[in-house]
PDB file of C-alpha atoms in Angstrom:
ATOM      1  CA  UNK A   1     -76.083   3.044 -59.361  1.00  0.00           C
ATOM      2  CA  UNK A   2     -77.764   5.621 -57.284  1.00  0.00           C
ATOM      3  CA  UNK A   3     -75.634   8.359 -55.967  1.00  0.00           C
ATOM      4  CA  UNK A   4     -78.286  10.474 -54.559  1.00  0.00           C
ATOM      5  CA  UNK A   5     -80.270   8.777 -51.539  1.00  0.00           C
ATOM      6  CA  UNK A   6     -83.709  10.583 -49.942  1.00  0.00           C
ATOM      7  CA  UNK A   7     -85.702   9.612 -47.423  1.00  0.00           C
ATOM      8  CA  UNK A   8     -88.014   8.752 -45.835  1.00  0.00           C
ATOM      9  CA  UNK A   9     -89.654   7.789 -49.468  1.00  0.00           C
ATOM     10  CA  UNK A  10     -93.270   8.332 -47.734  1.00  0.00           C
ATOM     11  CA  UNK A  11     -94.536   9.659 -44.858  1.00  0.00           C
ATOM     12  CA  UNK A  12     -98.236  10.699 -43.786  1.00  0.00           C
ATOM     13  CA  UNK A  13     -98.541  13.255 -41.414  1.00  0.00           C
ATOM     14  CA  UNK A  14    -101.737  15.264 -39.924  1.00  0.00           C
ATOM     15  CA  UNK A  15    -102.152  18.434 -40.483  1.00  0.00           C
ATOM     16  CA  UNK A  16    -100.061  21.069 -38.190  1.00  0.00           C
ATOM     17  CA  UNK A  17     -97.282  18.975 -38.136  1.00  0.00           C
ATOM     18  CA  UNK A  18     -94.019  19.400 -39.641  1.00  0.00           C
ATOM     19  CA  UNK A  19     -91.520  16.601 -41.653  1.00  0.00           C
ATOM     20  CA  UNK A  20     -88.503  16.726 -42.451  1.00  0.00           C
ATOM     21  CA  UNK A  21     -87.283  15.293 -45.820  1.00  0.00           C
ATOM     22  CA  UNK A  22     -83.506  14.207 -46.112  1.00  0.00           C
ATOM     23  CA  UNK A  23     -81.385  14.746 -49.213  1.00  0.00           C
ATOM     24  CA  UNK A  24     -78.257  12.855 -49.660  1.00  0.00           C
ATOM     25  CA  UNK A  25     -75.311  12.463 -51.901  1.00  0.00           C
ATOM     26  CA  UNK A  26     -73.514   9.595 -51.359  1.00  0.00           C
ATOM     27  CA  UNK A  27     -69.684   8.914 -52.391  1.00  0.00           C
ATOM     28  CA  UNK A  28     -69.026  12.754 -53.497  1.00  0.00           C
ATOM     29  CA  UNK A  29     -69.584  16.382 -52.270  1.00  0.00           C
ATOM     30  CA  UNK A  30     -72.200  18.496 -53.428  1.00  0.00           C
ATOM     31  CA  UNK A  31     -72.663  22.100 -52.338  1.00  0.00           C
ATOM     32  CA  UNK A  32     -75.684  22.425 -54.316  1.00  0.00           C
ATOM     33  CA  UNK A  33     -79.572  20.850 -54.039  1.00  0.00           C
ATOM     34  CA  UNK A  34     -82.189  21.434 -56.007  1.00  0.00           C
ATOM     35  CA  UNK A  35     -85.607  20.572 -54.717  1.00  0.00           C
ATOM     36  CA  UNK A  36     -88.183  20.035 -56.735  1.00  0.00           C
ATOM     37  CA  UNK A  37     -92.252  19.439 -55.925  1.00  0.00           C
ATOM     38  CA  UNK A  38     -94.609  17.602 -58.089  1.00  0.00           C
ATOM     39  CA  UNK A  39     -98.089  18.128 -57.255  1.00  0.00           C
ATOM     40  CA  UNK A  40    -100.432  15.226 -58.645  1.00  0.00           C
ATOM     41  CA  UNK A  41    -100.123  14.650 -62.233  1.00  0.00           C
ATOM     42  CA  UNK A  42     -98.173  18.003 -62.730  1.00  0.00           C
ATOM     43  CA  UNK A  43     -94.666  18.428 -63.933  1.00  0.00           C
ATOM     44  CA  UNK A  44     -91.583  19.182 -61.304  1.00  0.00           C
ATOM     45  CA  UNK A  45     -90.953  22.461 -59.798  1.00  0.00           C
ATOM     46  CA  UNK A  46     -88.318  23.586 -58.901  1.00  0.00           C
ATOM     47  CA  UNK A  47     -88.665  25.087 -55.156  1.00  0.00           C
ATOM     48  CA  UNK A  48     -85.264  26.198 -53.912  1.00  0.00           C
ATOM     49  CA  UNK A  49     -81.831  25.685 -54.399  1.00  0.00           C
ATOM     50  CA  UNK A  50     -79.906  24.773 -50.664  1.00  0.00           C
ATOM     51  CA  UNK A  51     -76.335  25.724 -51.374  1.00  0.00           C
ATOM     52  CA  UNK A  52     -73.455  24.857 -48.173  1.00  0.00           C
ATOM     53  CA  UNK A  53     -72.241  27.549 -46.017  1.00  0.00           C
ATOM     54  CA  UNK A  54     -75.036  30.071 -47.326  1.00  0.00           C
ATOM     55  CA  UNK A  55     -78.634  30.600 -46.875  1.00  0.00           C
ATOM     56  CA  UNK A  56     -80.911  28.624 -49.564  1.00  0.00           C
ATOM     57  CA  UNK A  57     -82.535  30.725 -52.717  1.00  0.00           C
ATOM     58  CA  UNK A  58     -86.015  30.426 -53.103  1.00  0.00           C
ATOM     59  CA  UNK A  59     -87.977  30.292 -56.442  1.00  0.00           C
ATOM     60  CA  UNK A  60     -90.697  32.850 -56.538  1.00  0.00           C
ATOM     61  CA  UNK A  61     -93.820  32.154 -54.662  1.00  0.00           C
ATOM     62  CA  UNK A  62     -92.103  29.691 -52.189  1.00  0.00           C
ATOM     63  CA  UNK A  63     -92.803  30.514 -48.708  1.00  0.00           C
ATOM     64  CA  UNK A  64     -89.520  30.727 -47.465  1.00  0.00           C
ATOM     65  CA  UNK A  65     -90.630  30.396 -43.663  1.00  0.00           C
ATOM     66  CA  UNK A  66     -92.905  27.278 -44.894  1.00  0.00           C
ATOM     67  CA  UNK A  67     -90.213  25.077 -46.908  1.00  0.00           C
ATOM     68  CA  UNK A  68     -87.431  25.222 -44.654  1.00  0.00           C
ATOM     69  CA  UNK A  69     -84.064  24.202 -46.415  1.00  0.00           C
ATOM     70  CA  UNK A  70     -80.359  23.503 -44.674  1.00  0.00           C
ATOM     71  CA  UNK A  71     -77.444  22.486 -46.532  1.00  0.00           C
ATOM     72  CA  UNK A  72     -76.253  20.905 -43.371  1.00  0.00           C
ATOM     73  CA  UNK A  73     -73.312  19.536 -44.885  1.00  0.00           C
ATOM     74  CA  UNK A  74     -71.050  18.805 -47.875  1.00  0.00           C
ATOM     75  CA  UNK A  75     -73.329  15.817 -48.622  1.00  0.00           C
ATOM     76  CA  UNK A  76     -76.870  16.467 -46.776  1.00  0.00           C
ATOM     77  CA  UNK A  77     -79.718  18.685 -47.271  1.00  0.00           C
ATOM     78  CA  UNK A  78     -83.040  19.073 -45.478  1.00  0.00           C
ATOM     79  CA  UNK A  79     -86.474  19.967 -46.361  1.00  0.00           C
ATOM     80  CA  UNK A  80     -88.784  20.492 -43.280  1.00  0.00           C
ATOM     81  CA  UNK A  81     -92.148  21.106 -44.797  1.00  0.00           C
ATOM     82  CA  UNK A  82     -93.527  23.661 -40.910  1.00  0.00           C
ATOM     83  CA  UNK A  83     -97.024  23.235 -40.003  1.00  0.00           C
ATOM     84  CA  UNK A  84     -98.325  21.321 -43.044  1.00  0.00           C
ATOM     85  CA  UNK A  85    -101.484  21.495 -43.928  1.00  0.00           C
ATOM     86  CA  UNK A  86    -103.181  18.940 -46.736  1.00  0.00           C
ATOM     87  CA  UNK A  87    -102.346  21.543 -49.977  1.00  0.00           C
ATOM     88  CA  UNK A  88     -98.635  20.532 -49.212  1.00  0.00           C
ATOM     89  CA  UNK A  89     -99.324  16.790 -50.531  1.00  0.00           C
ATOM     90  CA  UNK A  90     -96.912  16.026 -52.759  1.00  0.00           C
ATOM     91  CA  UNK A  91     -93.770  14.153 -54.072  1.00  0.00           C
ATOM     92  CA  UNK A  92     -90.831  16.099 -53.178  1.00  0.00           C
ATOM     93  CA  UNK A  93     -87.428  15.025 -55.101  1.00  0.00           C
ATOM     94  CA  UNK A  94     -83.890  16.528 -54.757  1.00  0.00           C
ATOM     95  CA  UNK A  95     -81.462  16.689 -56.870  1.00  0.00           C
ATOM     96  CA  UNK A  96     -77.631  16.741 -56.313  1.00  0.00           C
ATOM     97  CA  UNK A  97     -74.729  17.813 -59.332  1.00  0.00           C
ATOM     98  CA  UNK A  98     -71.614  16.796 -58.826  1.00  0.00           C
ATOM     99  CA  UNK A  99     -70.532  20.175 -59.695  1.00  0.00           C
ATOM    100  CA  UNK A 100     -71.530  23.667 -61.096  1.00  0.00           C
ATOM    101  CA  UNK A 101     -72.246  21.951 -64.285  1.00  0.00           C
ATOM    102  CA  UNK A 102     -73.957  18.395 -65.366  1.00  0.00           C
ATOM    103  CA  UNK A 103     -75.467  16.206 -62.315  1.00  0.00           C
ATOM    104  CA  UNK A 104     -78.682  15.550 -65.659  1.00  0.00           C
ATOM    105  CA  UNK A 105     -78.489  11.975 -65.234  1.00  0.00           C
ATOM    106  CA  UNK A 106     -80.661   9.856 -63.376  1.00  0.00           C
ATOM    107  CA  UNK A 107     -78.614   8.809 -60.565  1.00  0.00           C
ATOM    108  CA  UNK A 108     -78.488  12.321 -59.669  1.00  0.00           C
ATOM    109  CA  UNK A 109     -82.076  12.588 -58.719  1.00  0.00           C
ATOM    110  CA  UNK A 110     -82.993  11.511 -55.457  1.00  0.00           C
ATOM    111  CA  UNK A 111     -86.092   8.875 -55.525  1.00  0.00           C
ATOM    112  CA  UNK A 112     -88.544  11.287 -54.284  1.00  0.00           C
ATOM    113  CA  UNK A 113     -90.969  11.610 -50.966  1.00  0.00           C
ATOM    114  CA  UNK A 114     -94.044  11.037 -51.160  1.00  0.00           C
ATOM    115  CA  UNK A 115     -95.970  13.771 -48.686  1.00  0.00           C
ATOM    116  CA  UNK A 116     -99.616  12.858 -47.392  1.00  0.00           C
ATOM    117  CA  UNK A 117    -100.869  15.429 -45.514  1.00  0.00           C
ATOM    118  CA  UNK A 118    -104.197  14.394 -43.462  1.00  0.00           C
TER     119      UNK A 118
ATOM    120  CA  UNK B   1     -85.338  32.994 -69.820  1.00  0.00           C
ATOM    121  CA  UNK B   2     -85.563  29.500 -70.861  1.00  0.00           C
ATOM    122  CA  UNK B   3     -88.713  27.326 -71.200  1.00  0.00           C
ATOM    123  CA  UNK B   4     -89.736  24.496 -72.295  1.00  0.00           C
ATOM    124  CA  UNK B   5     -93.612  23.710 -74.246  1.00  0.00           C
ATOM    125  CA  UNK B   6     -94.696  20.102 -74.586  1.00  0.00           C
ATOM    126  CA  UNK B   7     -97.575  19.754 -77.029  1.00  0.00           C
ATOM    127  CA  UNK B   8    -100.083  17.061 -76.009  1.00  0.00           C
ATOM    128  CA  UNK B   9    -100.679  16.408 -72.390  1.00  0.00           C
ATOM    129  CA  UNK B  10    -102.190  12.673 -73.570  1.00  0.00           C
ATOM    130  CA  UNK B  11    -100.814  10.762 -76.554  1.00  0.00           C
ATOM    131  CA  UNK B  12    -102.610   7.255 -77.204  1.00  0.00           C
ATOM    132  CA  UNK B  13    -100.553   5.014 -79.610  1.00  0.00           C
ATOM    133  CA  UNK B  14    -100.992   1.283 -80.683  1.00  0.00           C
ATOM    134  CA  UNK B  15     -98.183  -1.415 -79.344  1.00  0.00           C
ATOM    135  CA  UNK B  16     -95.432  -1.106 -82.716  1.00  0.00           C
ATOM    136  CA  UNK B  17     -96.956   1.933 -84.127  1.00  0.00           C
ATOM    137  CA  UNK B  18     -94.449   5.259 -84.118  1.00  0.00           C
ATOM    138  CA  UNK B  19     -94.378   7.159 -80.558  1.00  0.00           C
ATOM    139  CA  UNK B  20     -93.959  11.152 -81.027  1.00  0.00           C
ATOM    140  CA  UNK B  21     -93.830  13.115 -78.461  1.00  0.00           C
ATOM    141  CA  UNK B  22     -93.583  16.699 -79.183  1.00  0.00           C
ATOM    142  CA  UNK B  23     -91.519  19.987 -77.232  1.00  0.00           C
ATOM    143  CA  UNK B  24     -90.289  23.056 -78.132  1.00  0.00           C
ATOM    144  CA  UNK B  25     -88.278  25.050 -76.056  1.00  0.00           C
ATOM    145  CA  UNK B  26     -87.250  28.665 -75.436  1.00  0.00           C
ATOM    146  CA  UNK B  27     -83.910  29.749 -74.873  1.00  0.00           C
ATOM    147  CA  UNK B  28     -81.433  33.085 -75.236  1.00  0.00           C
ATOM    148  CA  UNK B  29     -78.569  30.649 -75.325  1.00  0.00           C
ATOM    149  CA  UNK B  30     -77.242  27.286 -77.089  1.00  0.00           C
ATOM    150  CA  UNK B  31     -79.712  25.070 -74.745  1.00  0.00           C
ATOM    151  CA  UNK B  32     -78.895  21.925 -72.723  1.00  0.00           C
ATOM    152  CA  UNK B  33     -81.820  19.719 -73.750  1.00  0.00           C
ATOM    153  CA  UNK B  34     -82.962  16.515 -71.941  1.00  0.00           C
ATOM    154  CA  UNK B  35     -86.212  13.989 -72.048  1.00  0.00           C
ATOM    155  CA  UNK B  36     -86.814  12.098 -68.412  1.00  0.00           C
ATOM    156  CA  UNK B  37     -89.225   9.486 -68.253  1.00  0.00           C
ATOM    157  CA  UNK B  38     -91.399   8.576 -64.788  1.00  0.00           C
ATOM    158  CA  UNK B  39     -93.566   5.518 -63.856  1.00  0.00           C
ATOM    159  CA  UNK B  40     -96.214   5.862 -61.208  1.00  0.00           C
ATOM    160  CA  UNK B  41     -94.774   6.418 -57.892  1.00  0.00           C
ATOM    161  CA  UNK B  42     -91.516   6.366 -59.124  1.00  0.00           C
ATOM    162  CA  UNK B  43     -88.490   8.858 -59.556  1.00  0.00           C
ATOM    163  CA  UNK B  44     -87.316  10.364 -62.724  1.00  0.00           C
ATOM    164  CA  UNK B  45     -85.023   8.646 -65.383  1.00  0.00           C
ATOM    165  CA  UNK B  46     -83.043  10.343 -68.109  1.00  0.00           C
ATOM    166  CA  UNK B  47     -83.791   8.698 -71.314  1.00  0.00           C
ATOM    167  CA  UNK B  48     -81.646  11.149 -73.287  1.00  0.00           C
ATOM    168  CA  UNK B  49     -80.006  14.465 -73.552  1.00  0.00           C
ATOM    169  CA  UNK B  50     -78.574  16.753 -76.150  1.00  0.00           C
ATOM    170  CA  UNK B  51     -75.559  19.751 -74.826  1.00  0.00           C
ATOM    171  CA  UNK B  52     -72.987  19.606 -78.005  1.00  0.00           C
ATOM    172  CA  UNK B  53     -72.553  18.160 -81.118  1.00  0.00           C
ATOM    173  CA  UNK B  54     -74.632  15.439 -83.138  1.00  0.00           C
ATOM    174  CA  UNK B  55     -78.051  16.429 -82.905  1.00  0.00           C
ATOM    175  CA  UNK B  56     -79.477  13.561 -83.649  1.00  0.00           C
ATOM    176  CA  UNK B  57     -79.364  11.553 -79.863  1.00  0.00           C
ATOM    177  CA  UNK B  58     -80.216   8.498 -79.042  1.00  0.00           C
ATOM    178  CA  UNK B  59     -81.198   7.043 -75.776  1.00  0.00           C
ATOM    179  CA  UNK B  60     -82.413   4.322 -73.753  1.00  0.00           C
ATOM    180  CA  UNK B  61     -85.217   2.082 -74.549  1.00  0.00           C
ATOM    181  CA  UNK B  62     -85.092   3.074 -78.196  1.00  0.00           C
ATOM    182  CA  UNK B  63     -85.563   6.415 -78.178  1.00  0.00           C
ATOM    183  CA  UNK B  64     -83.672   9.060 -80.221  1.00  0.00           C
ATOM    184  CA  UNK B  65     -84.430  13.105 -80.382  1.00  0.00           C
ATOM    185  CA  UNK B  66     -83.559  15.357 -82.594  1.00  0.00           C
ATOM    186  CA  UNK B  67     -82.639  18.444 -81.839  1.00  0.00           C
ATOM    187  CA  UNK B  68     -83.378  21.442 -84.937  1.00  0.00           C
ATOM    188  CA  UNK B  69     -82.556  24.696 -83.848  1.00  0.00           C
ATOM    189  CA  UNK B  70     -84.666  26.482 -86.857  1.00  0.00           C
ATOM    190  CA  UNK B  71     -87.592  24.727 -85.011  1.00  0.00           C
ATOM    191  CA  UNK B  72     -86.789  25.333 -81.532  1.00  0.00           C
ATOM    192  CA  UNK B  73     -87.600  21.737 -81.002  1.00  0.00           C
ATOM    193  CA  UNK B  74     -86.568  18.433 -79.190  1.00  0.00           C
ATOM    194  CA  UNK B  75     -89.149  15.597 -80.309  1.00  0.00           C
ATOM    195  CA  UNK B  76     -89.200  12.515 -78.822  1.00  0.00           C
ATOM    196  CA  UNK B  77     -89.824   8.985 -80.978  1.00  0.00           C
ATOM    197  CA  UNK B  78     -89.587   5.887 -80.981  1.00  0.00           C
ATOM    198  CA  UNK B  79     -90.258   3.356 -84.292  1.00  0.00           C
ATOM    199  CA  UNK B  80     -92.381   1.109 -82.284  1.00  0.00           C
ATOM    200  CA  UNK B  81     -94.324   1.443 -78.948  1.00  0.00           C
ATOM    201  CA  UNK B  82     -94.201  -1.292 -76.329  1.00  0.00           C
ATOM    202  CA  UNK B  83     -96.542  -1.544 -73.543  1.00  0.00           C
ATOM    203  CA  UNK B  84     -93.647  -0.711 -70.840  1.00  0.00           C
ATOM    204  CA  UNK B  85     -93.687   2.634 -72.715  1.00  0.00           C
ATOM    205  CA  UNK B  86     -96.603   3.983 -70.886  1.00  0.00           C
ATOM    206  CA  UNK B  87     -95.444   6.393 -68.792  1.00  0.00           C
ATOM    207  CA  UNK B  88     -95.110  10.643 -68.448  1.00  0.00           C
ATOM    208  CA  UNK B  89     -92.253  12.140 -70.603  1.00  0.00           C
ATOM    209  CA  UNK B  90     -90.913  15.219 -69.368  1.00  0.00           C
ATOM    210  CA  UNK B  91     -88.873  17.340 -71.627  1.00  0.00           C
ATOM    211  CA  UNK B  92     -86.275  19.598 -69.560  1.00  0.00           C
ATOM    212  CA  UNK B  93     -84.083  22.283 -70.318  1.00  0.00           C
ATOM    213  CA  UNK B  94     -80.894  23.348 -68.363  1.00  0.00           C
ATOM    214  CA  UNK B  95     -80.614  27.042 -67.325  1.00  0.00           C
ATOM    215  CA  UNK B  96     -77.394  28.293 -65.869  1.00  0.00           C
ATOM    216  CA  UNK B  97     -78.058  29.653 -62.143  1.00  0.00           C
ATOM    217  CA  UNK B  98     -75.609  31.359 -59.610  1.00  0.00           C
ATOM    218  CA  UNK B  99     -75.061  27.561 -57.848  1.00  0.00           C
ATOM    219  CA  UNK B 100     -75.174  25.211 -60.934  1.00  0.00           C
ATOM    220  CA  UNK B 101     -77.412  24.222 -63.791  1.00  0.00           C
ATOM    221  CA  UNK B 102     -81.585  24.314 -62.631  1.00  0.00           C
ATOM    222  CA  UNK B 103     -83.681  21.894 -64.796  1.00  0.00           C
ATOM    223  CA  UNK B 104     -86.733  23.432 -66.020  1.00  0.00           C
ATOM    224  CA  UNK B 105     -89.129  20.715 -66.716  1.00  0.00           C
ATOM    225  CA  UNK B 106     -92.586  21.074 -69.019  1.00  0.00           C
ATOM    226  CA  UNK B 107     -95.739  19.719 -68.569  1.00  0.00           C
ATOM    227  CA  UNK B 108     -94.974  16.608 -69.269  1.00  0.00           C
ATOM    228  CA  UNK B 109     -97.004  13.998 -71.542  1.00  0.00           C
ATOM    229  CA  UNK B 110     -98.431  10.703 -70.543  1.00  0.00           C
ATOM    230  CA  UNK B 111     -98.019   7.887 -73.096  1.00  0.00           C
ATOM    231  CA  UNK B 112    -100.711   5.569 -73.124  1.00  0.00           C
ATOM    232  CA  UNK B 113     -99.877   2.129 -75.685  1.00  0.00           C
ATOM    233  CA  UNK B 114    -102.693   0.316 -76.255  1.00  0.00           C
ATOM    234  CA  UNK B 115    -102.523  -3.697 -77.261  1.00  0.00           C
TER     235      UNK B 115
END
């Protein structure tokens, strides 16, 4: 089943606002999250990597001071989407290995949050 | 660095006739090669994956890959399309990073299976 729980798995928000976006891995430890954004009918990509006990990495061309990350523990990230405005629409999904290595298979992958941004 | 190129954002088949889905991927080492299927609204779901060994794979819901390394390709099929099918295919490679193993995804390609 899944190991990987996200919520909330929609939210609608005006614009200006900020949400937060909850990653978690449930029943192990992982020090690493990938997040991922899928703009409308568009493939995933990959935003940032939240690692615990250091700051998040950030793929190029992610506002760092826009997509907030925290790897707040051993088994929860955040994604706080700051002042969003209606181009940050999206499905967000995380993704959790168990390790340095594997964490491909579907439980893995968190079931995604759906972002409306009015 | 790695990539991954689906051909064919759209592929149309008939319910039973033979679903191909094309990729080819790009890669400076041995890759980690994957296929993830997503429904509307919905998460992803690995149908398959290819790290060692046979290279022929075969996955859930019928589908099998085969992975040529003269080709640099990873083509999805499946003998006979069923309407459940329809769906976007993602093909994904894995690329080592400093904190584990990022997924690079392509385009994707949405099945359509007509009746």
């Amino acid at each position: 089943g899944a190991v990987v729980s996200q919520h909330p798995s929609r939210v609608i928000c005006k614009s200006g606002t900020s949400v937060k976006i909850e990653c978690r891995s449930l029943d192990f430890q992982a020090t690493t999250m990938f997040w991922y954004r899928q703009f409308p009918k568009q493939s995933l990509m990959l935003m940032a990597t939240s690692n615990e006990g250091s700051k998040a990495t950030y793929e190029q061309g992610v506002e760092k001071d826009k997509f907030l990350i925290n790897h707040a523990s051993l088994t929860l990230s955040t994604l706080t989407v700051t002042s969003a405005h209606p181009e940050d629409s999206s499905f967000y999904i995380c993704r959790a290995p168990p390790g340095t290595s594997g964490g491909w298979d579907t439980q893995y992958f968190g079931p995604g949050t759906r972002l409306t941004v009015l | 660095a790695q990539s991954v190129t689906q051909l064919g954002s759209h592929v149309s088949v008939s319910e039973g006739a033979l679903v191909l889905l094309r990729c080819n991927y790009s890669s400076s080492v041995p890759p980690y090669l994957f296929w993830y299927v997503q429904y509307p609204n919905q998460g992803l779901q690995l149908l398959l994956k290819y790290t060692t060994g046979a290279t022929l794979v075969k996955g859930i819901n019928g589908f099998e890959a085969e992975f040529k390394k003269s080709e640099t390709s990873f083509h999805l099929t499946k003998p006979s399309a069923h309407m459940s099918d329809a769906a976007e295919y993602f093909c994904a490679v894995s690329v080592r990073g400093e904190y584990g193993n990022k997924l690079v995804f392509g385009a994707g390609t949405i099945l359509r299976v007509k009746s």
